[in-house]
Amino acid sequence: MTTQYKQVFGRPESLKDVATHFCPGCHHGTIHRLCAEAMDALDIQQRTIGVASVGCSVFLYGYFDIDVVEAPHGRAPAVATGVKRVRKDDVVFTYQGDGDLAAIGTAEIIHAANRGEAITVIFVNNTTYGMTGGQMAPTTLPQQRTSTSPTGRDVANDGYPIRMAELLAGLEGVAYSTRVAVDSPQHIIAAGKAIHHAFDCQVKSGGFSFVEVLSTCPTNWGMDALKANARVASEMIPYFPLGVFKDAACAEEGA
Amino acid sequence: MKRLFVKGNEAVAMGAIEAGCRYYFGYPITPQSDIPEYIAREIPKVGGVFIQAESEIASINMLLGASASGARAMTSSSSPGISLKQEGISYMSGSELPGLIVNICRSGPGLGGIDASQADYFQSVKGGGHGGYRIIVLAPDSVQEMYDLTMLAFDLSDRYRVPALLLADAVIGQVKEALVPHPYVAPADLPSKEWAVAGKQGRSDQRIVKSLYLGDGELEAHNWRLHAKYEELKKHEVRFEAYQTEDADFVVTAFGSAARIAKSAVMMAREAGLKVGLLRPVTLFPFPEQALSELADRGIPMLCVELNTGQMVDDVRLAVKCRVDVAFYGRAPGAGSLPTPEEIFKQIQKNMAAKL
Ligand SMILES: Cc1ncc(C[n+]2csc(CCOP(=O)(O)OP(=O)(O)O)c2C)c(N)n1
Ligand code: SF4
């Protein structure tokens, strides 16, 4: 009797067979994988164009086997607008950190969303500036210590962490806005579905879709991988609740 | 072709659409708003896209994205807005992306005023953003040239994969003159854009448009490659107008609207029996160094006239290498500061007298 083996888990086609440069315990790698799985499942790899931002994820083209344009810091939604207006039938997405999207690029994300650009935005919120060495981000939590908030974020001086998924959900142009996490198997499965749905929104109804993913930065948080992972549930989710904040244009397609 | 009576800014918009530009991204600012207004009205008729962006920063980055996707695309603005675009122009230069940027220059610094100015010369020709690069800079002096040079800018930019800037000012942008529009004919040897992102579509290679080079020696090699293109531009693409310079004892140099006024002054000088010529750079980068150097070989002193306190004059002096005197007459931009031909004629007489 011969045994039939079926591969149930492997590297997504859309992802290259290379080791990433991400630090141990960093969630960027997991989020990359979920995006690649969505591209595979929707069979869009050959017509997807990525727009890389400035931050730890700048090497998008090093990991995804797709065409990529590199944008200046914060400007990915504007670059993606230009790409998408020319390549109407392609799938265009940006992948941005919280410094990139919620600080220097605030105007670009709000207006791309408000125009209802048919793009997908993957927003990685790790409450800090990873690439530049752990400075305070617009998403840094109250009292969180960073290299530029050495005694903890003081909301009286620094203001409050921004909840981007909720903020964008209030805009008419947005089809889908959600916040997910990848700190547990359940959350990873849900995040994968959300990212799949976000790309699907773009493909099926041409809407602007936004997925905020809570992520870790063990290196700059000064934590080991496990402690950093645990912080997502203990500190981040209470301030940045998971959920779907808007699913308008894509609702009829079903999630 | 029939003659039309149009504004310089409209001629830019007409030339761009005729040259196949189908994507425009901009933000309102005086004195260039006729360009987006014309394009917003006309480009949808030919299936093009007009986006009024949230800022000049967003518009230049939309241009970056459209250009990376292989399209002929443009943006336009005036000085304060062009300052905001410098980051994007640097990225486009580093990423070797073509594209047209129009600066209908106004007076500064800061909010300054809306009067004609040539104070953005340095910013235009020396690489206005960070990192050390050059862009193609064309300086029209008439409504007809606004149309013609817009077309040329697209062709040069596509050929060299270097962004092109059309540098005019409030006078050339707002003046109405006769324009004879002509059909655009693409140069037969324009390279196809095989580098543009398009989705892999079954290709085995990835197309990547980027300016980040971290590998050992990569960035240095990239910079030398860019430098080599700028040298090619200097060799092959210099354009200038030499007016009555053959027998001249004295030459005025000026570009754009200042050159228009200077030309009238040169005519006055000729009527007065003075052998004066005009050398008008049409490309500010690449700069007509050779033509100026040849005038210096003949021992011809010069007067550089600009609507600023002295910028292009530095490049003229570099070109003549101290062999002849180069005087400067400039008017700092602002309301009521346009020089008259008589004023420039007086400067010519004064400087010629000093030489004789
Ligand atoms: C105009 C400009 N300002 C600042 C920087 C420096 N810089 C590089 S990445 C970055 C922020 C990175 O943080 P984030 O966007 O949160 O991404 P992460 O690295 O955490 O993934 C900054 C400020 C830059 N490259 N360009
Ligand atoms: S610095 Fe932080 S965000 Fe960047 S790779 Fe390391 S852990 Fe990830």
PDB file of N, CA, C and O in Angstrom, chain A residues 175-233:
ATOM      1  N   ALA A 175     -13.386  51.982   1.478  1.00  0.00           N
ATOM      2  CA  ALA A 175     -14.276  50.833   1.340  1.00  0.00           C
ATOM      3  C   ALA A 175     -14.129  49.898   2.536  1.00  0.00           C
ATOM      4  O   ALA A 175     -15.102  49.319   3.008  1.00  0.00           O
ATOM      5  N   TYR A 176     -12.912  49.752   3.011  1.00  0.00           N
ATOM      6  CA  TYR A 176     -12.661  48.748   4.045  1.00  0.00           C
ATOM      7  C   TYR A 176     -11.561  49.245   4.961  1.00  0.00           C
ATOM      8  O   TYR A 176     -10.492  49.656   4.479  1.00  0.00           O
ATOM      9  N   SER A 177     -11.825  49.234   6.264  1.00  0.00           N
ATOM     10  CA  SER A 177     -10.780  49.606   7.218  1.00  0.00           C
ATOM     11  C   SER A 177     -10.866  48.687   8.421  1.00  0.00           C
ATOM     12  O   SER A 177     -11.934  48.534   9.025  1.00  0.00           O
ATOM     13  N   THR A 178      -9.748  48.086   8.749  1.00  0.00           N
ATOM     14  CA  THR A 178      -9.763  47.114   9.830  1.00  0.00           C
ATOM     15  C   THR A 178      -8.452  47.160  10.605  1.00  0.00           C
ATOM     16  O   THR A 178      -7.451  47.673  10.098  1.00  0.00           O
ATOM     17  N   ARG A 179      -8.464  46.633  11.855  1.00  0.00           N
ATOM     18  CA  ARG A 179      -7.221  46.461  12.598  1.00  0.00           C
ATOM     19  C   ARG A 179      -7.111  45.006  13.042  1.00  0.00           C
ATOM     20  O   ARG A 179      -8.082  44.438  13.549  1.00  0.00           O
ATOM     21  N   VAL A 180      -5.944  44.441  12.800  1.00  0.00           N
ATOM     22  CA  VAL A 180      -5.700  43.044  13.145  1.00  0.00           C
ATOM     23  C   VAL A 180      -4.364  42.943  13.882  1.00  0.00           C
ATOM     24  O   VAL A 180      -3.620  43.907  13.978  1.00  0.00           O
ATOM     25  N   ALA A 181      -4.062  41.756  14.389  1.00  0.00           N
ATOM     26  CA  ALA A 181      -2.769  41.502  15.033  1.00  0.00           C
ATOM     27  C   ALA A 181      -2.278  40.139  14.573  1.00  0.00           C
ATOM     28  O   ALA A 181      -3.051  39.339  14.022  1.00  0.00           O
ATOM     29  N   VAL A 182      -0.993  39.883  14.788  1.00  0.00           N
ATOM     30  CA  VAL A 182      -0.436  38.586  14.370  1.00  0.00           C
ATOM     31  C   VAL A 182       0.337  37.949  15.526  1.00  0.00           C
ATOM     32  O   VAL A 182       1.357  37.304  15.336  1.00  0.00           O
ATOM     33  N   ASP A 183      -0.184  38.145  16.742  1.00  0.00           N
ATOM     34  CA  ASP A 183       0.537  37.664  17.921  1.00  0.00           C
ATOM     35  C   ASP A 183       0.094  36.285  18.381  1.00  0.00           C
ATOM     36  O   ASP A 183       0.647  35.743  19.333  1.00  0.00           O
ATOM     37  N   SER A 184      -0.923  35.705  17.754  1.00  0.00           N
ATOM     38  CA  SER A 184      -1.368  34.358  18.134  1.00  0.00           C
ATOM     39  C   SER A 184      -1.878  33.664  16.877  1.00  0.00           C
ATOM     40  O   SER A 184      -2.220  34.339  15.898  1.00  0.00           O
ATOM     41  N   PRO A 185      -1.942  32.323  16.898  1.00  0.00           N
ATOM     42  CA  PRO A 185      -2.440  31.621  15.702  1.00  0.00           C
ATOM     43  C   PRO A 185      -3.826  32.112  15.270  1.00  0.00           C
ATOM     44  O   PRO A 185      -4.057  32.343  14.087  1.00  0.00           O
ATOM     45  N   GLN A 186      -4.724  32.332  16.231  1.00  0.00           N
ATOM     46  CA  GLN A 186      -6.061  32.807  15.872  1.00  0.00           C
ATOM     47  C   GLN A 186      -5.986  34.170  15.188  1.00  0.00           C
ATOM     48  O   GLN A 186      -6.664  34.430  14.194  1.00  0.00           O
ATOM     49  N   HIS A 187      -5.167  35.039  15.793  1.00  0.00           N
ATOM     50  CA  HIS A 187      -5.053  36.384  15.225  1.00  0.00           C
ATOM     51  C   HIS A 187      -4.422  36.349  13.836  1.00  0.00           C
ATOM     52  O   HIS A 187      -4.790  37.130  12.960  1.00  0.00           O
ATOM     53  N   ILE A 188      -3.446  35.430  13.659  1.00  0.00           N
ATOM     54  CA  ILE A 188      -2.790  35.344  12.344  1.00  0.00           C
ATOM     55  C   ILE A 188      -3.800  34.901  11.283  1.00  0.00           C
ATOM     56  O   ILE A 188      -3.851  35.460  10.180  1.00  0.00           O
ATOM     57  N   ILE A 189      -4.638  33.933  11.656  1.00  0.00           N
ATOM     58  CA  ILE A 189      -5.652  33.460  10.690  1.00  0.00           C
ATOM     59  C   ILE A 189      -6.613  34.599  10.337  1.00  0.00           C
ATOM     60  O   ILE A 189      -6.915  34.854   9.168  1.00  0.00           O
ATOM     61  N   ALA A 190      -7.039  35.332  11.377  1.00  0.00           N
ATOM     62  CA  ALA A 190      -7.961  36.452  11.131  1.00  0.00           C
ATOM     63  C   ALA A 190      -7.277  37.541  10.301  1.00  0.00           C
ATOM     64  O   ALA A 190      -7.884  38.135   9.396  1.00  0.00           O
ATOM     65  N   ALA A 191      -6.001  37.800  10.607  1.00  0.00           N
ATOM     66  CA  ALA A 191      -5.268  38.835   9.863  1.00  0.00           C
ATOM     67  C   ALA A 191      -5.131  38.426   8.398  1.00  0.00           C
ATOM     68  O   ALA A 191      -5.282  39.254   7.495  1.00  0.00           O
ATOM     69  N   GLY A 192      -4.856  37.147   8.171  1.00  0.00           N
ATOM     70  CA  GLY A 192      -4.743  36.646   6.807  1.00  0.00           C
ATOM     71  C   GLY A 192      -6.039  36.857   6.042  1.00  0.00           C
ATOM     72  O   GLY A 192      -6.036  37.279   4.878  1.00  0.00           O
ATOM     73  N   LYS A 193      -7.151  36.593   6.714  1.00  0.00           N
ATOM     74  CA  LYS A 193      -8.462  36.782   6.056  1.00  0.00           C
ATOM     75  C   LYS A 193      -8.701  38.257   5.737  1.00  0.00           C
ATOM     76  O   LYS A 193      -9.229  38.603   4.675  1.00  0.00           O
ATOM     77  N   ALA A 194      -8.307  39.117   6.686  1.00  0.00           N
ATOM     78  CA  ALA A 194      -8.519  40.559   6.479  1.00  0.00           C
ATOM     79  C   ALA A 194      -7.683  41.055   5.292  1.00  0.00           C
ATOM     80  O   ALA A 194      -8.167  41.831   4.453  1.00  0.00           O
ATOM     81  N   ILE A 195      -6.440  40.613   5.229  1.00  0.00           N
ATOM     82  CA  ILE A 195      -5.561  41.068   4.133  1.00  0.00           C
ATOM     83  C   ILE A 195      -6.082  40.529   2.788  1.00  0.00           C
ATOM     84  O   ILE A 195      -6.134  41.245   1.787  1.00  0.00           O
ATOM     85  N   HIS A 196      -6.518  39.282   2.813  1.00  0.00           N
ATOM     86  CA  HIS A 196      -7.126  38.689   1.614  1.00  0.00           C
ATOM     87  C   HIS A 196      -8.343  39.508   1.185  1.00  0.00           C
ATOM     88  O   HIS A 196      -8.512  39.860   0.012  1.00  0.00           O
ATOM     89  N   HIS A 197      -9.171  39.836   2.152  1.00  0.00           N
ATOM     90  CA  HIS A 197     -10.385  40.600   1.856  1.00  0.00           C
ATOM     91  C   HIS A 197     -10.037  41.987   1.306  1.00  0.00           C
ATOM     92  O   HIS A 197     -10.702  42.491   0.387  1.00  0.00           O
ATOM     93  N   ALA A 198      -8.980  42.573   1.876  1.00  0.00           N
ATOM     94  CA  ALA A 198      -8.582  43.918   1.438  1.00  0.00           C
ATOM     95  C   ALA A 198      -8.148  43.901  -0.036  1.00  0.00           C
ATOM     96  O   ALA A 198      -8.555  44.760  -0.820  1.00  0.00           O
ATOM     97  N   PHE A 199      -7.334  42.924  -0.393  1.00  0.00           N
ATOM     98  CA  PHE A 199      -6.926  42.813  -1.806  1.00  0.00           C
ATOM     99  C   PHE A 199      -8.138  42.494  -2.683  1.00  0.00           C
ATOM    100  O   PHE A 199      -8.278  43.009  -3.789  1.00  0.00           O
ATOM    101  N   ASP A 200      -8.999  41.643  -2.155  1.00  0.00           N
ATOM    102  CA  ASP A 200     -10.191  41.245  -2.907  1.00  0.00           C
ATOM    103  C   ASP A 200     -11.096  42.452  -3.173  1.00  0.00           C
ATOM    104  O   ASP A 200     -11.684  42.587  -4.246  1.00  0.00           O
ATOM    105  N   CYS A 201     -11.198  43.332  -2.180  1.00  0.00           N
ATOM    106  CA  CYS A 201     -11.974  44.575  -2.327  1.00  0.00           C
ATOM    107  C   CYS A 201     -11.488  45.352  -3.536  1.00  0.00           C
ATOM    108  O   CYS A 201     -12.275  45.854  -4.337  1.00  0.00           O
ATOM    109  N   GLN A 202     -10.160  45.464  -3.618  1.00  0.00           N
ATOM    110  CA  GLN A 202      -9.571  46.224  -4.726  1.00  0.00           C
ATOM    111  C   GLN A 202      -9.872  45.545  -6.054  1.00  0.00           C
ATOM    112  O   GLN A 202     -10.258  46.189  -7.022  1.00  0.00           O
ATOM    113  N   VAL A 203      -9.708  44.232  -6.068  1.00  0.00           N
ATOM    114  CA  VAL A 203      -9.896  43.487  -7.316  1.00  0.00           C
ATOM    115  C   VAL A 203     -11.362  43.542  -7.750  1.00  0.00           C
ATOM    116  O   VAL A 203     -11.678  43.849  -8.893  1.00  0.00           O
ATOM    117  N   LYS A 204     -12.279  43.275  -6.789  1.00  0.00           N
ATOM    118  CA  LYS A 204     -13.694  43.118  -7.154  1.00  0.00           C
ATOM    119  C   LYS A 204     -14.426  44.435  -7.311  1.00  0.00           C
ATOM    120  O   LYS A 204     -15.176  44.627  -8.253  1.00  0.00           O
ATOM    121  N   SER A 205     -14.196  45.362  -6.333  1.00  0.00           N
ATOM    122  CA  SER A 205     -15.025  46.567  -6.403  1.00  0.00           C
ATOM    123  C   SER A 205     -14.215  47.837  -6.540  1.00  0.00           C
ATOM    124  O   SER A 205     -14.774  48.929  -6.548  1.00  0.00           O
ATOM    125  N   GLY A 206     -12.888  47.706  -6.658  1.00  0.00           N
ATOM    126  CA  GLY A 206     -12.089  48.904  -6.911  1.00  0.00           C
ATOM    127  C   GLY A 206     -12.123  49.923  -5.796  1.00  0.00           C
ATOM    128  O   GLY A 206     -12.065  51.120  -6.046  1.00  0.00           O
ATOM    129  N   GLY A 207     -12.206  49.439  -4.555  1.00  0.00           N
ATOM    130  CA  GLY A 207     -12.261  50.384  -3.439  1.00  0.00           C
ATOM    131  C   GLY A 207     -10.919  50.546  -2.741  1.00  0.00           C
ATOM    132  O   GLY A 207      -9.969  49.813  -2.992  1.00  0.00           O
ATOM    133  N   PHE A 208     -10.846  51.555  -1.870  1.00  0.00           N
ATOM    134  CA  PHE A 208      -9.659  51.777  -1.041  1.00  0.00           C
ATOM    135  C   PHE A 208      -9.770  50.887   0.191  1.00  0.00           C
ATOM    136  O   PHE A 208     -10.734  50.973   0.944  1.00  0.00           O
ATOM    137  N   SER A 209      -8.795  50.028   0.399  1.00  0.00           N
ATOM    138  CA  SER A 209      -8.852  49.143   1.559  1.00  0.00           C
ATOM    139  C   SER A 209      -7.620  49.309   2.433  1.00  0.00           C
ATOM    140  O   SER A 209      -6.508  49.485   1.936  1.00  0.00           O
ATOM    141  N   PHE A 210      -7.844  49.253   3.726  1.00  0.00           N
ATOM    142  CA  PHE A 210      -6.807  49.595   4.702  1.00  0.00           C
ATOM    143  C   PHE A 210      -6.763  48.539   5.794  1.00  0.00           C
ATOM    144  O   PHE A 210      -7.776  48.262   6.441  1.00  0.00           O
ATOM    145  N   VAL A 211      -5.590  47.947   5.984  1.00  0.00           N
ATOM    146  CA  VAL A 211      -5.439  46.959   7.066  1.00  0.00           C
ATOM    147  C   VAL A 211      -4.312  47.422   7.985  1.00  0.00           C
ATOM    148  O   VAL A 211      -3.151  47.486   7.581  1.00  0.00           O
ATOM    149  N   GLU A 212      -4.683  47.783   9.206  1.00  0.00           N
ATOM    150  CA  GLU A 212      -3.670  48.118  10.211  1.00  0.00           C
ATOM    151  C   GLU A 212      -3.299  46.832  10.932  1.00  0.00           C
ATOM    152  O   GLU A 212      -4.171  46.116  11.423  1.00  0.00           O
ATOM    153  N   VAL A 213      -2.013  46.539  10.970  1.00  0.00           N
ATOM    154  CA  VAL A 213      -1.565  45.314  11.633  1.00  0.00           C
ATOM    155  C   VAL A 213      -0.704  45.696  12.826  1.00  0.00           C
ATOM    156  O   VAL A 213       0.332  46.360  12.662  1.00  0.00           O
ATOM    157  N   LEU A 214      -1.118  45.297  14.029  1.00  0.00           N
ATOM    158  CA  LEU A 214      -0.292  45.552  15.212  1.00  0.00           C
ATOM    159  C   LEU A 214       0.922  44.637  15.123  1.00  0.00           C
ATOM    160  O   LEU A 214       0.797  43.444  14.842  1.00  0.00           O
ATOM    161  N   SER A 215       2.080  45.216  15.371  1.00  0.00           N
ATOM    162  CA  SER A 215       3.316  44.486  15.111  1.00  0.00           C
ATOM    163  C   SER A 215       4.317  44.735  16.234  1.00  0.00           C
ATOM    164  O   SER A 215       4.147  45.656  17.042  1.00  0.00           O
ATOM    165  N   THR A 216       5.353  43.920  16.257  1.00  0.00           N
ATOM    166  CA  THR A 216       6.365  44.039  17.313  1.00  0.00           C
ATOM    167  C   THR A 216       7.635  44.689  16.787  1.00  0.00           C
ATOM    168  O   THR A 216       7.938  44.624  15.602  1.00  0.00           O
ATOM    169  N   CYS A 217       8.386  45.245  17.715  1.00  0.00           N
ATOM    170  CA  CYS A 217       9.739  45.690  17.408  1.00  0.00           C
ATOM    171  C   CYS A 217      10.601  45.345  18.617  1.00  0.00           C
ATOM    172  O   CYS A 217      10.983  46.228  19.393  1.00  0.00           O
ATOM    173  N   PRO A 218      10.863  44.037  18.810  1.00  0.00           N
ATOM    174  CA  PRO A 218      11.581  43.622  20.013  1.00  0.00           C
ATOM    175  C   PRO A 218      12.903  44.375  20.192  1.00  0.00           C
ATOM    176  O   PRO A 218      13.256  44.753  21.319  1.00  0.00           O
ATOM    177  N   THR A 219      13.590  44.616  19.114  1.00  0.00           N
ATOM    178  CA  THR A 219      14.898  45.279  19.193  1.00  0.00           C
ATOM    179  C   THR A 219      14.792  46.638  19.862  1.00  0.00           C
ATOM    180  O   THR A 219      15.522  46.946  20.802  1.00  0.00           O
ATOM    181  N   ASN A 220      13.851  47.438  19.383  1.00  0.00           N
ATOM    182  CA  ASN A 220      13.761  48.794  19.928  1.00  0.00           C
ATOM    183  C   ASN A 220      12.876  48.883  21.164  1.00  0.00           C
ATOM    184  O   ASN A 220      12.918  49.887  21.874  1.00  0.00           O
ATOM    185  N   TRP A 221      12.084  47.869  21.421  1.00  0.00           N
ATOM    186  CA  TRP A 221      11.321  47.841  22.667  1.00  0.00           C
ATOM    187  C   TRP A 221      12.212  47.347  23.817  1.00  0.00           C
ATOM    188  O   TRP A 221      11.801  47.379  24.975  1.00  0.00           O
ATOM    189  N   GLY A 222      13.377  46.804  23.485  1.00  0.00           N
ATOM    190  CA  GLY A 222      14.267  46.256  24.512  1.00  0.00           C
ATOM    191  C   GLY A 222      13.696  44.998  25.140  1.00  0.00           C
ATOM    192  O   GLY A 222      13.789  44.791  26.348  1.00  0.00           O
ATOM    193  N   MET A 223      13.064  44.164  24.339  1.00  0.00           N
ATOM    194  CA  MET A 223      12.434  42.939  24.846  1.00  0.00           C
ATOM    195  C   MET A 223      12.889  41.756  24.013  1.00  0.00           C
ATOM    196  O   MET A 223      13.297  41.932  22.864  1.00  0.00           O
ATOM    197  N   ASP A 224      12.776  40.562  24.612  1.00  0.00           N
ATOM    198  CA  ASP A 224      13.033  39.394  23.775  1.00  0.00           C
ATOM    199  C   ASP A 224      11.770  39.109  22.955  1.00  0.00           C
ATOM    200  O   ASP A 224      10.715  39.744  23.157  1.00  0.00           O
ATOM    201  N   ALA A 225      11.884  38.175  22.035  1.00  0.00           N
ATOM    202  CA  ALA A 225      10.796  37.929  21.089  1.00  0.00           C
ATOM    203  C   ALA A 225       9.489  37.580  21.805  1.00  0.00           C
ATOM    204  O   ALA A 225       8.410  38.078  21.436  1.00  0.00           O
ATOM    205  N   LEU A 226       9.558  36.759  22.834  1.00  0.00           N
ATOM    206  CA  LEU A 226       8.333  36.315  23.505  1.00  0.00           C
ATOM    207  C   LEU A 226       7.678  37.454  24.276  1.00  0.00           C
ATOM    208  O   LEU A 226       6.459  37.639  24.233  1.00  0.00           O
ATOM    209  N   LYS A 227       8.497  38.215  24.996  1.00  0.00           N
ATOM    210  CA  LYS A 227       7.936  39.343  25.761  1.00  0.00           C
ATOM    211  C   LYS A 227       7.315  40.374  24.805  1.00  0.00           C
ATOM    212  O   LYS A 227       6.259  40.940  25.087  1.00  0.00           O
ATOM    213  N   ALA A 228       8.011  40.604  23.696  1.00  0.00           N
ATOM    214  CA  ALA A 228       7.489  41.570  22.720  1.00  0.00           C
ATOM    215  C   ALA A 228       6.148  41.071  22.188  1.00  0.00           C
ATOM    216  O   ALA A 228       5.182  41.828  22.082  1.00  0.00           O
ATOM    217  N   ASN A 229       6.098  39.788  21.872  1.00  0.00           N
ATOM    218  CA  ASN A 229       4.850  39.220  21.354  1.00  0.00           C
ATOM    219  C   ASN A 229       3.725  39.371  22.376  1.00  0.00           C
ATOM    220  O   ASN A 229       2.599  39.735  22.028  1.00  0.00           O
ATOM    221  N   ALA A 230       4.057  39.151  23.645  1.00  0.00           N
ATOM    222  CA  ALA A 230       3.034  39.241  24.700  1.00  0.00           C
ATOM    223  C   ALA A 230       2.550  40.678  24.879  1.00  0.00           C
ATOM    224  O   ALA A 230       1.398  40.923  25.249  1.00  0.00           O
ATOM    225  N   ARG A 231       3.432  41.637  24.602  1.00  0.00           N
ATOM    226  CA  ARG A 231       3.048  43.051  24.783  1.00  0.00           C
ATOM    227  C   ARG A 231       1.920  43.464  23.837  1.00  0.00           C
ATOM    228  O   ARG A 231       1.126  44.367  24.156  1.00  0.00           O
ATOM    229  N   VAL A 232       1.822  42.808  22.701  1.00  0.00           N
ATOM    230  CA  VAL A 232       0.762  43.163  21.749  1.00  0.00           C
ATOM    231  C   VAL A 232      -0.599  43.031  22.430  1.00  0.00           C
ATOM    232  O   VAL A 232      -1.431  43.944  22.372  1.00  0.00           O
ATOM    233  N   ALA A 233      -0.804  41.897  23.111  1.00  0.00           N
ATOM    234  CA  ALA A 233      -2.099  41.675  23.762  1.00  0.00           C
ATOM    235  C   ALA A 233      -2.232  42.480  25.047  1.00  0.00           C
ATOM    236  O   ALA A 233      -3.303  43.015  25.353  1.00  0.00           O
TER     237      ALA A 233
END
